PDB file of C-alpha atoms and ligand atoms in Angstrom:
ATOM      1  CA  MET D 922      97.651 134.954 118.293  1.00 61.00           C
ATOM      2  CA  GLU D 923      97.076 138.253 120.023  1.00 68.00           C
ATOM      3  CA  ILE D 924      95.752 138.029 123.564  1.00 70.00           C
ATOM      4  CA  LYS D 925      93.457 140.900 124.372  1.00 71.00           C
ATOM      5  CA  ARG D 926      92.656 141.702 127.974  1.00 71.00           C
ATOM      6  CA  GLU D 927      89.351 143.407 128.503  1.00 66.00           C
ATOM      7  CA  PRO D 928      88.043 145.085 131.620  1.00 66.00           C
ATOM      8  CA  ILE D 929      85.705 142.838 133.573  1.00 65.00           C
ATOM      9  CA  SER D 930      82.919 145.403 133.189  1.00 70.00           C
ATOM     10  CA  ASP D 931      82.853 144.719 129.388  1.00 76.00           C
ATOM     11  CA  PHE D 932      82.239 141.049 130.085  1.00 78.00           C
ATOM     12  CA  ARG D 933      79.350 141.981 132.343  1.00 83.00           C
ATOM     13  CA  VAL D 934      77.830 144.190 129.618  1.00 83.00           C
ATOM     14  CA  ARG D 935      78.147 141.345 127.123  1.00 82.00           C
ATOM     15  CA  GLN D 936      76.657 138.887 129.578  1.00 85.00           C
ATOM     16  CA  LEU D 937      73.649 141.121 130.022  1.00 86.00           C
ATOM     17  CA  ARG D 938      73.214 141.575 126.268  1.00 83.00           C
ATOM     18  CA  ALA D 939      73.429 137.794 125.744  1.00 84.00           C
ATOM     19  CA  ARG D 940      70.793 137.337 128.424  1.00 86.00           C
ATOM     20  CA  ASP D 941      68.566 139.911 126.720  1.00 85.00           C
ATOM     21  CA  LEU D 942      68.973 138.098 123.406  1.00 83.00           C
ATOM     22  CA  LEU D 943      68.049 134.741 124.920  1.00 84.00           C
ATOM     23  CA  ARG D 944      64.987 136.278 126.542  1.00 86.00           C
ATOM     24  CA  GLY D 945      63.953 137.839 123.241  1.00 84.00           C
ATOM     25  CA  ASP D 946      64.364 141.368 124.627  1.00 83.00           C
ATOM     26  CA  LEU D 947      66.780 142.556 121.912  1.00 80.00           C
ATOM     27  CA  GLU D 948      65.056 144.135 118.932  1.00 82.00           C
ATOM     28  CA  GLY D 949      65.656 146.256 115.858  1.00 85.00           C
ATOM     29  CA  GLU D 950      69.041 147.924 115.554  1.00 84.00           C
ATOM     30  CA  ASP D 951      70.351 146.360 118.766  1.00 81.00           C
ATOM     31  CA  LEU D 952      69.515 142.886 117.540  1.00 84.00           C
ATOM     32  CA  GLU D 953      71.095 143.519 114.142  1.00 85.00           C
ATOM     33  CA  ARG D 954      74.309 144.838 115.686  1.00 83.00           C
ATOM     34  CA  TYR D 955      74.430 141.894 118.092  1.00 81.00           C
ATOM     35  CA  VAL D 956      74.130 139.369 115.273  1.00 82.00           C
ATOM     36  CA  GLU D 957      76.646 141.194 113.041  1.00 83.00           C
ATOM     37  CA  GLU D 958      79.223 141.140 115.831  1.00 80.00           C
ATOM     38  CA  ARG D 959      78.865 137.423 116.431  1.00 81.00           C
ATOM     39  CA  VAL D 960      78.078 135.661 113.210  1.00 83.00           C
ATOM     40  CA  LEU D 961      81.005 134.325 111.201  1.00 83.00           C
ATOM     41  CA  THR D 962      80.528 132.948 107.706  1.00 86.00           C
ATOM     42  CA  THR D 963      82.966 130.606 106.029  1.00 87.00           C
ATOM     43  CA  THR D 964      83.048 127.557 103.796  1.00 89.00           C
ATOM     44  CA  VAL D 965      83.026 123.942 104.939  1.00 89.00           C
ATOM     45  CA  ASP D 966      86.464 123.415 103.362  1.00 86.00           C
ATOM     46  CA  LYS D 967      87.949 126.270 105.357  1.00 87.00           C
ATOM     47  CA  ALA D 968      86.309 125.100 108.570  1.00 88.00           C
ATOM     48  CA  VAL D 969      87.644 121.566 108.041  1.00 88.00           C
ATOM     49  CA  ALA D 970      91.135 122.895 107.274  1.00 88.00           C
ATOM     50  CA  TRP D 971      91.012 125.047 110.404  1.00 89.00           C
ATOM     51  CA  ALA D 972      90.046 122.032 112.518  1.00 89.00           C
ATOM     52  CA  GLN D 973      92.663 119.805 110.902  1.00 88.00           C
ATOM     53  CA  GLY D 974      95.409 122.364 111.387  1.00 90.00           C
ATOM     54  CA  ASN D 975      94.604 122.595 115.085  1.00 91.00           C
ATOM     55  CA  SER D 976      94.300 118.903 115.887  1.00 90.00           C
ATOM     56  CA  ILE D 977      97.244 117.118 114.304  1.00 91.00           C
ATOM     57  CA  TYR D 978      98.322 113.928 116.068  1.00 93.00           C
ATOM     58  CA  PRO D 979     102.052 113.179 115.712  1.00 94.00           C
ATOM     59  CA  LEU D 980     103.352 109.636 115.679  1.00 93.00           C
ATOM     60  CA  THR D 981     105.434 108.445 118.620  1.00 91.00           C
ATOM     61  CA  PHE D 982     108.552 107.950 116.584  1.00 89.00           C
ATOM     62  CA  GLY D 983     112.175 108.963 117.085  1.00 90.00           C
ATOM     63  CA  LEU D 984     115.322 108.170 115.160  1.00 92.00           C
ATOM     64  CA  ALA D 985     118.337 109.652 116.960  1.00 92.00           C
ATOM     65  CA  CYS D 986     119.560 112.562 119.085  1.00 93.00           C
ATOM     66  CA  CYS D 987     116.993 114.957 117.576  1.00 94.00           C
ATOM     67  CA  ALA D 988     114.254 112.804 119.095  1.00 94.00           C
ATOM     68  CA  ILE D 989     115.304 113.917 122.580  1.00 94.00           C
ATOM     69  CA  GLU D 990     114.595 117.515 121.575  1.00 94.00           C
ATOM     70  CA  MET D 991     111.333 116.436 119.981  1.00 93.00           C
ATOM     71  CA  MET D 992     110.137 114.793 123.208  1.00 92.00           C
ATOM     72  CA  SER D 993     110.481 118.014 125.130  1.00 92.00           C
ATOM     73  CA  ILE D 994     107.866 119.849 123.058  1.00 91.00           C
ATOM     74  CA  VAL D 995     105.114 118.232 125.109  1.00 90.00           C
ATOM     75  CA  GLY D 996     106.649 119.451 128.372  1.00 90.00           C
ATOM     76  CA  SER D 997     105.511 122.465 130.329  1.00 89.00           C
ATOM     77  CA  ARG D 998     108.110 124.812 128.792  1.00 90.00           C
ATOM     78  CA  LEU D 999     106.758 124.621 125.255  1.00 90.00           C
ATOM     79  CA  ASP D1000     103.465 122.872 125.890  1.00 90.00           C
ATOM     80  CA  ILE D1001     102.591 122.069 122.306  1.00 90.00           C
ATOM     81  CA  ALA D1002      99.127 121.137 123.578  1.00 90.00           C
ATOM     82  CA  ARG D1003      98.300 124.820 123.134  1.00 89.00           C
ATOM     83  CA  PHE D1004      98.088 124.143 119.422  1.00 89.00           C
ATOM     84  CA  GLY D1005      96.361 120.756 119.597  1.00 87.00           C
ATOM     85  CA  PHE D1006      99.498 118.780 118.721  1.00 87.00           C
ATOM     86  CA  GLU D1007     100.313 117.000 121.946  1.00 79.00           C
ATOM     87  CA  ALA D1008      98.493 113.692 121.538  1.00 88.00           C
ATOM     88  CA  PHE D1009     101.403 111.544 120.327  1.00 90.00           C
ATOM     89  CA  ARG D1010      99.893 108.315 119.027  1.00 90.00           C
ATOM     90  CA  GLY D1011     101.357 104.860 119.391  1.00 91.00           C
ATOM     91  CA  SER D1012     100.079 103.559 116.057  1.00 92.00           C
ATOM     92  CA  PRO D1013     100.597 104.980 112.554  1.00 92.00           C
ATOM     93  CA  ARG D1014      96.921 104.318 111.900  1.00 92.00           C
ATOM     94  CA  GLN D1015      95.980 106.936 114.491  1.00 93.00           C
ATOM     95  CA  ALA D1016      98.608 109.533 113.538  1.00 93.00           C
ATOM     96  CA  ASP D1017      98.593 112.123 110.787  1.00 91.00           C
ATOM     97  CA  LEU D1018     102.048 113.618 111.306  1.00 93.00           C
ATOM     98  CA  ILE D1019     105.421 111.905 111.365  1.00 94.00           C
ATOM     99  CA  ILE D1020     108.356 113.900 112.738  1.00 95.00           C
ATOM    100  CA  LEU D1021     111.518 112.395 111.299  1.00 95.00           C
ATOM    101  CA  SER D1022     113.801 113.265 114.181  1.00 93.00           C
ATOM    102  CA  GLY D1023     117.308 112.075 113.427  1.00 91.00           C
ATOM    103  CA  ARG D1024     119.443 110.421 110.822  1.00 92.00           C
ATOM    104  CA  VAL D1025     117.943 107.903 108.430  1.00 93.00           C
ATOM    105  CA  SER D1026     120.108 104.979 107.400  1.00 92.00           C
ATOM    106  CA  ILE D1027     119.513 103.213 104.118  1.00 91.00           C
ATOM    107  CA  LYS D1028     118.425 100.177 106.115  1.00 91.00           C
ATOM    108  CA  MET D1029     115.893 102.225 108.059  1.00 92.00           C
ATOM    109  CA  ALA D1030     114.401 104.066 105.065  1.00 92.00           C
ATOM    110  CA  PRO D1031     112.097 101.230 103.892  1.00 89.00           C
ATOM    111  CA  ILE D1032     110.813 100.777 107.442  1.00 92.00           C
ATOM    112  CA  ILE D1033     109.991 104.480 107.705  1.00 92.00           C
ATOM    113  CA  ARG D1034     108.377 104.379 104.305  1.00 90.00           C
ATOM    114  CA  ARG D1035     106.213 101.488 105.394  1.00 89.00           C
ATOM    115  CA  ILE D1036     105.157 103.343 108.552  1.00 92.00           C
ATOM    116  CA  TRP D1037     104.348 106.386 106.385  1.00 91.00           C
ATOM    117  CA  ASP D1038     102.254 104.230 104.057  1.00 88.00           C
ATOM    118  CA  GLN D1039     100.343 102.856 107.051  1.00 90.00           C
ATOM    119  CA  MET D1040      99.292 106.322 108.193  1.00 91.00           C
ATOM    120  CA  LEU D1041      95.859 107.463 107.135  1.00 88.00           C
ATOM    121  CA  GLU D1042      95.273 110.385 104.782  1.00 86.00           C
ATOM    122  CA  PRO D1043      95.535 113.308 105.004  1.00 88.00           C
ATOM    123  CA  LYS D1044      99.011 113.046 106.498  1.00 91.00           C
ATOM    124  CA  TRP D1045     102.110 115.202 106.749  1.00 93.00           C
ATOM    125  CA  ALA D1046     105.815 114.838 107.529  1.00 94.00           C
ATOM    126  CA  ILE D1047     108.340 117.117 109.192  1.00 95.00           C
ATOM    127  CA  SER D1048     112.043 116.491 108.706  1.00 95.00           C
ATOM    128  CA  MET D1049     113.799 117.540 111.911  1.00 95.00           C
ATOM    129  CA  GLY D1050     117.528 118.237 111.947  1.00 93.00           C
ATOM    130  CA  ALA D1051     120.357 118.393 109.465  1.00 94.00           C
ATOM    131  CA  CYS D1052     120.805 114.616 109.286  1.00 93.00           C
ATOM    132  CA  CYS D1053     117.301 113.908 108.137  1.00 92.00           C
ATOM    133  CA  SER D1054     117.208 116.729 105.597  1.00 92.00           C
ATOM    134  CA  SER D1055     120.702 116.487 104.126  1.00 91.00           C
ATOM    135  CA  THR D1056     122.510 113.682 106.044  1.00 90.00           C
ATOM    136  CA  GLY D1057     124.231 116.411 108.100  1.00 87.00           C
ATOM    137  CA  VAL D1058     127.570 115.630 109.708  1.00 89.00           C
ATOM    138  CA  PHE D1059     127.228 111.954 108.755  1.00 87.00           C
ATOM    139  CA  ASN D1060     127.415 112.691 105.063  1.00 81.00           C
ATOM    140  CA  ASN D1061     128.322 109.199 103.894  1.00 85.00           C
ATOM    141  CA  TYR D1062     127.010 106.250 101.911  1.00 89.00           C
ATOM    142  CA  ALA D1063     125.015 104.817 104.828  1.00 91.00           C
ATOM    143  CA  LEU D1064     122.530 107.680 105.172  1.00 92.00           C
ATOM    144  CA  VAL D1065     119.745 108.979 102.989  1.00 92.00           C
ATOM    145  CA  PRO D1066     117.844 112.302 103.161  1.00 92.00           C
ATOM    146  CA  ALA D1067     114.171 111.837 103.963  1.00 91.00           C
ATOM    147  CA  ASP D1068     112.797 113.486 100.859  1.00 89.00           C
ATOM    148  CA  LYS D1069     114.505 110.884  98.679  1.00 89.00           C
ATOM    149  CA  PHE D1070     111.966 108.272  99.736  1.00 89.00           C
ATOM    150  CA  MET D1071     108.888 110.126 101.012  1.00 90.00           C
ATOM    151  CA  PRO D1072     107.305 113.589 100.779  1.00 91.00           C
ATOM    152  CA  VAL D1073     108.388 116.073 103.432  1.00 93.00           C
ATOM    153  CA  GLU D1074     106.249 119.106 104.169  1.00 92.00           C
ATOM    154  CA  VAL D1075     108.536 121.147 106.436  1.00 94.00           C
ATOM    155  CA  HIS D1076     112.300 120.966 107.060  1.00 95.00           C
ATOM    156  CA  VAL D1077     113.516 122.168 110.447  1.00 95.00           C
ATOM    157  CA  PRO D1078     117.263 123.012 110.282  1.00 94.00           C
ATOM    158  CA  GLY D1079     119.758 122.570 113.124  1.00 93.00           C
ATOM    159  CA  CYS D1080     121.885 119.955 114.831  1.00 93.00           C
ATOM    160  CA  PRO D1081     119.859 119.424 116.845  1.00 91.00           C
ATOM    161  CA  PRO D1082     117.170 122.023 116.308  1.00 94.00           C
ATOM    162  CA  ARG D1083     116.001 123.479 119.581  1.00 94.00           C
ATOM    163  CA  PRO D1084     112.494 122.454 120.640  1.00 93.00           C
ATOM    164  CA  GLU D1085     111.439 126.035 119.879  1.00 94.00           C
ATOM    165  CA  ALA D1086     112.575 125.520 116.275  1.00 95.00           C
ATOM    166  CA  LEU D1087     110.461 122.387 116.026  1.00 94.00           C
ATOM    167  CA  ALA D1088     107.498 124.257 117.466  1.00 93.00           C
ATOM    168  CA  HIS D1089     108.067 126.921 114.808  1.00 95.00           C
ATOM    169  CA  GLY D1090     108.129 124.200 112.144  1.00 94.00           C
ATOM    170  CA  ILE D1091     104.894 122.780 113.519  1.00 94.00           C
ATOM    171  CA  LEU D1092     103.241 126.176 113.289  1.00 93.00           C
ATOM    172  CA  LYS D1093     104.498 126.500 109.702  1.00 94.00           C
ATOM    173  CA  LEU D1094     102.885 123.150 109.009  1.00 93.00           C
ATOM    174  CA  ARG D1095      99.663 124.375 110.566  1.00 92.00           C
ATOM    175  CA  ASP D1096      99.719 127.399 108.236  1.00 91.00           C
ATOM    176  CA  LYS D1097     100.199 125.106 105.261  1.00 90.00           C
ATOM    177  CA  VAL D1098      97.408 122.772 106.342  1.00 89.00           C
ATOM    178  CA  GLN D1099      95.023 125.660 106.837  1.00 88.00           C
ATOM    179  CA  GLY D1100      96.055 127.664 103.816  1.00 84.00           C
ATOM    180  CA  ARG D1101      95.530 125.337 100.915  1.00 73.00           C
ATOM    181  CA  PRO D1102      93.148 122.658  99.657  1.00 68.00           C
ATOM    182  CA  GLN D1103      93.488 119.406 101.521  1.00 70.00           C
ATOM    183  CA  GLY D1104      93.732 115.929 100.168  1.00 78.00           C
ATOM    184  CA  LYS D1105      95.884 112.890  99.917  1.00 83.00           C
ATOM    185  CA  TRP D1106      99.601 113.549  99.643  1.00 84.00           C
ATOM    186  CA  ARG D1107      99.789 112.259  96.080  1.00 83.00           C
ATOM    187  CA  ASP D1108      97.132 114.796  95.097  1.00 82.00           C
ATOM    188  CA  ARG D1109      98.889 117.612  96.942  1.00 83.00           C
ATOM    189  CA  TYR D1110     102.186 116.855  95.221  1.00 82.00           C
ATOM    190  CA  GLU D1111     100.698 115.795  91.886  1.00 79.00           C
ATOM    191  CA  ALA D1112     102.390 112.433  92.389  1.00 79.00           C
ATOM    192  CA  ARG D1113      99.737 110.231  90.850  1.00 78.00           C
ATOM    193  CA  GLY D1114     101.334 107.629  88.637  1.00 73.00           C
ATOM    194  CA  THR D1115     104.503 107.340  90.717  1.00 71.00           C
ATOM    195  CA  GLU D1116     103.179 104.551  92.919  1.00 70.00           C
ATOM    196  CA  GLU D1117     105.542 101.709  93.599  1.00 67.00           C
ATOM    197  CA  ILE D1118     104.643  98.601  91.720  1.00 65.00           C
ATOM    198  CA  VAL D1119     105.429  95.635  93.893  1.00 64.00           C
ATOM    199  CA  PRO D1120     104.970  92.477  91.847  1.00 65.00           C
ATOM    200  CA  TYR D1121     102.660  90.119  93.648  1.00 62.00           C
ATOM    201  CA  ASN D1122     104.240  86.831  94.465  1.00 65.00           C
ATOM    202  CA  PRO D1123     102.122  84.397  96.498  1.00 63.00           C
ATOM    203  CA  SER D1124     105.230  82.818  97.955  1.00 65.00           C
ATOM    204  CA  ASP D1125     106.304  86.150  99.585  1.00 62.00           C
ATOM    205  CA  ASP D1126     105.642  86.326 103.255  1.00 59.00           C
ATOM    206  CA  ALA D1127     103.722  89.354 104.512  1.00 54.00           C
ATOM    207  CA  THR D1128     106.875  91.203 105.545  1.00 53.00           C
ATOM    208  CA  GLY D1129     108.099  91.202 101.958  1.00 51.00           C
ATOM    209  CA  VAL D1130     105.305  93.451 100.737  1.00 50.00           C
ATOM    210  CA  ASN D1131     106.159  97.121 100.240  1.00 53.00           C
ATOM    211  CA  VAL D1132     109.825  96.756 101.149  1.00 53.00           C
ATOM    212  CA  PHE D1133     112.320  97.752  98.489  1.00 53.00           C
ATOM    213  CA  GLY D1134     114.482  95.050  97.106  1.00 54.00           C
ATOM    214  CA  SER D1135     118.179  95.609  96.591  1.00 52.00           C
ATOM    215  CA  GLY D1136     118.709  98.175  93.833  1.00 55.00           C
ATOM    216  CA  ASP D1137     115.101  99.427  93.945  1.00 55.00           C
ATOM    217  CA  THR D1138     114.347 103.094  94.468  1.00 52.00           C
ATOM    218  CA  ALA D1139     111.435 104.731  96.147  1.00 50.00           C
ATOM    219  CA  GLY D1140     108.477 105.488  93.918  1.00 46.00           C
ATOM    220  CA  ALA D1141     107.815 108.869  95.537  1.00 43.00           C
TER     221      ALA D1141
HETATM  222  S1  SF4 Q 431     120.949 116.596 113.246  1.00 55.26           S
HETATM  223 FE1  SF4 Q 431     122.457 116.503 114.923  1.00 55.26          FE
HETATM  224  S2  SF4 Q 431     121.199 116.099 116.733  1.00 55.26           S
HETATM  225 FE2  SF4 Q 431     119.936 115.581 114.935  1.00 55.26          FE
HETATM  226  S3  SF4 Q 431     120.264 113.392 114.597  1.00 55.26           S
HETATM  227 FE3  SF4 Q 431     121.768 114.501 113.358  1.00 55.26          FE
HETATM  228  S4  SF4 Q 431     123.604 114.574 114.651  1.00 55.26           S
HETATM  229 FE4  SF4 Q 431     121.864 114.103 115.979  1.00 55.26          FE
END
């Protein structure tokens, strides 16, 4: 965003014109020019997308070394609050962004998927670091890339990515949120019909629901 500095005298002129408008002293051409300069027309969809893109709440969630870099984005150096992203939430039900910051083991994947499923729509995911996107330096049987079991909107490369890189990824996400029709992730990715079918078994305890059994694969 470009920051424009204006001489203080311009502010004074505008203040006086605003006062004239409120008093009903502006008429004719002056009134028309005043309104043209200040009225912005848009659609409700665009206004909602603009608001959503500038008020995303990330989940308080870290996986490994990348999480240390992620934490620093709320500090004074980067101050992600400038973009409305700083309110890290403690519950998936209050968050609409999950930053997958670190390596994902096969054991951890179903837990992350459950957290993702608990988040409310519309929701987004950023994969931070080489491990999460491609298993990185730990390229072995124990790890799984994030987009094998859930949709990922933006991949931030690096090991670890610098906080500036994550901030860049967040701004890319903001562009995506603002630049296209919103909706649930299955609608965005045309993933209707790929839902996991978990057979209902009354004898299962609650923790058994929505967790992959051995040999199962993610429906996404
Ligand atoms: S990408 Fe590098 S810094 Fe990030 S979790 Fe993997 S090893 Fe750690």
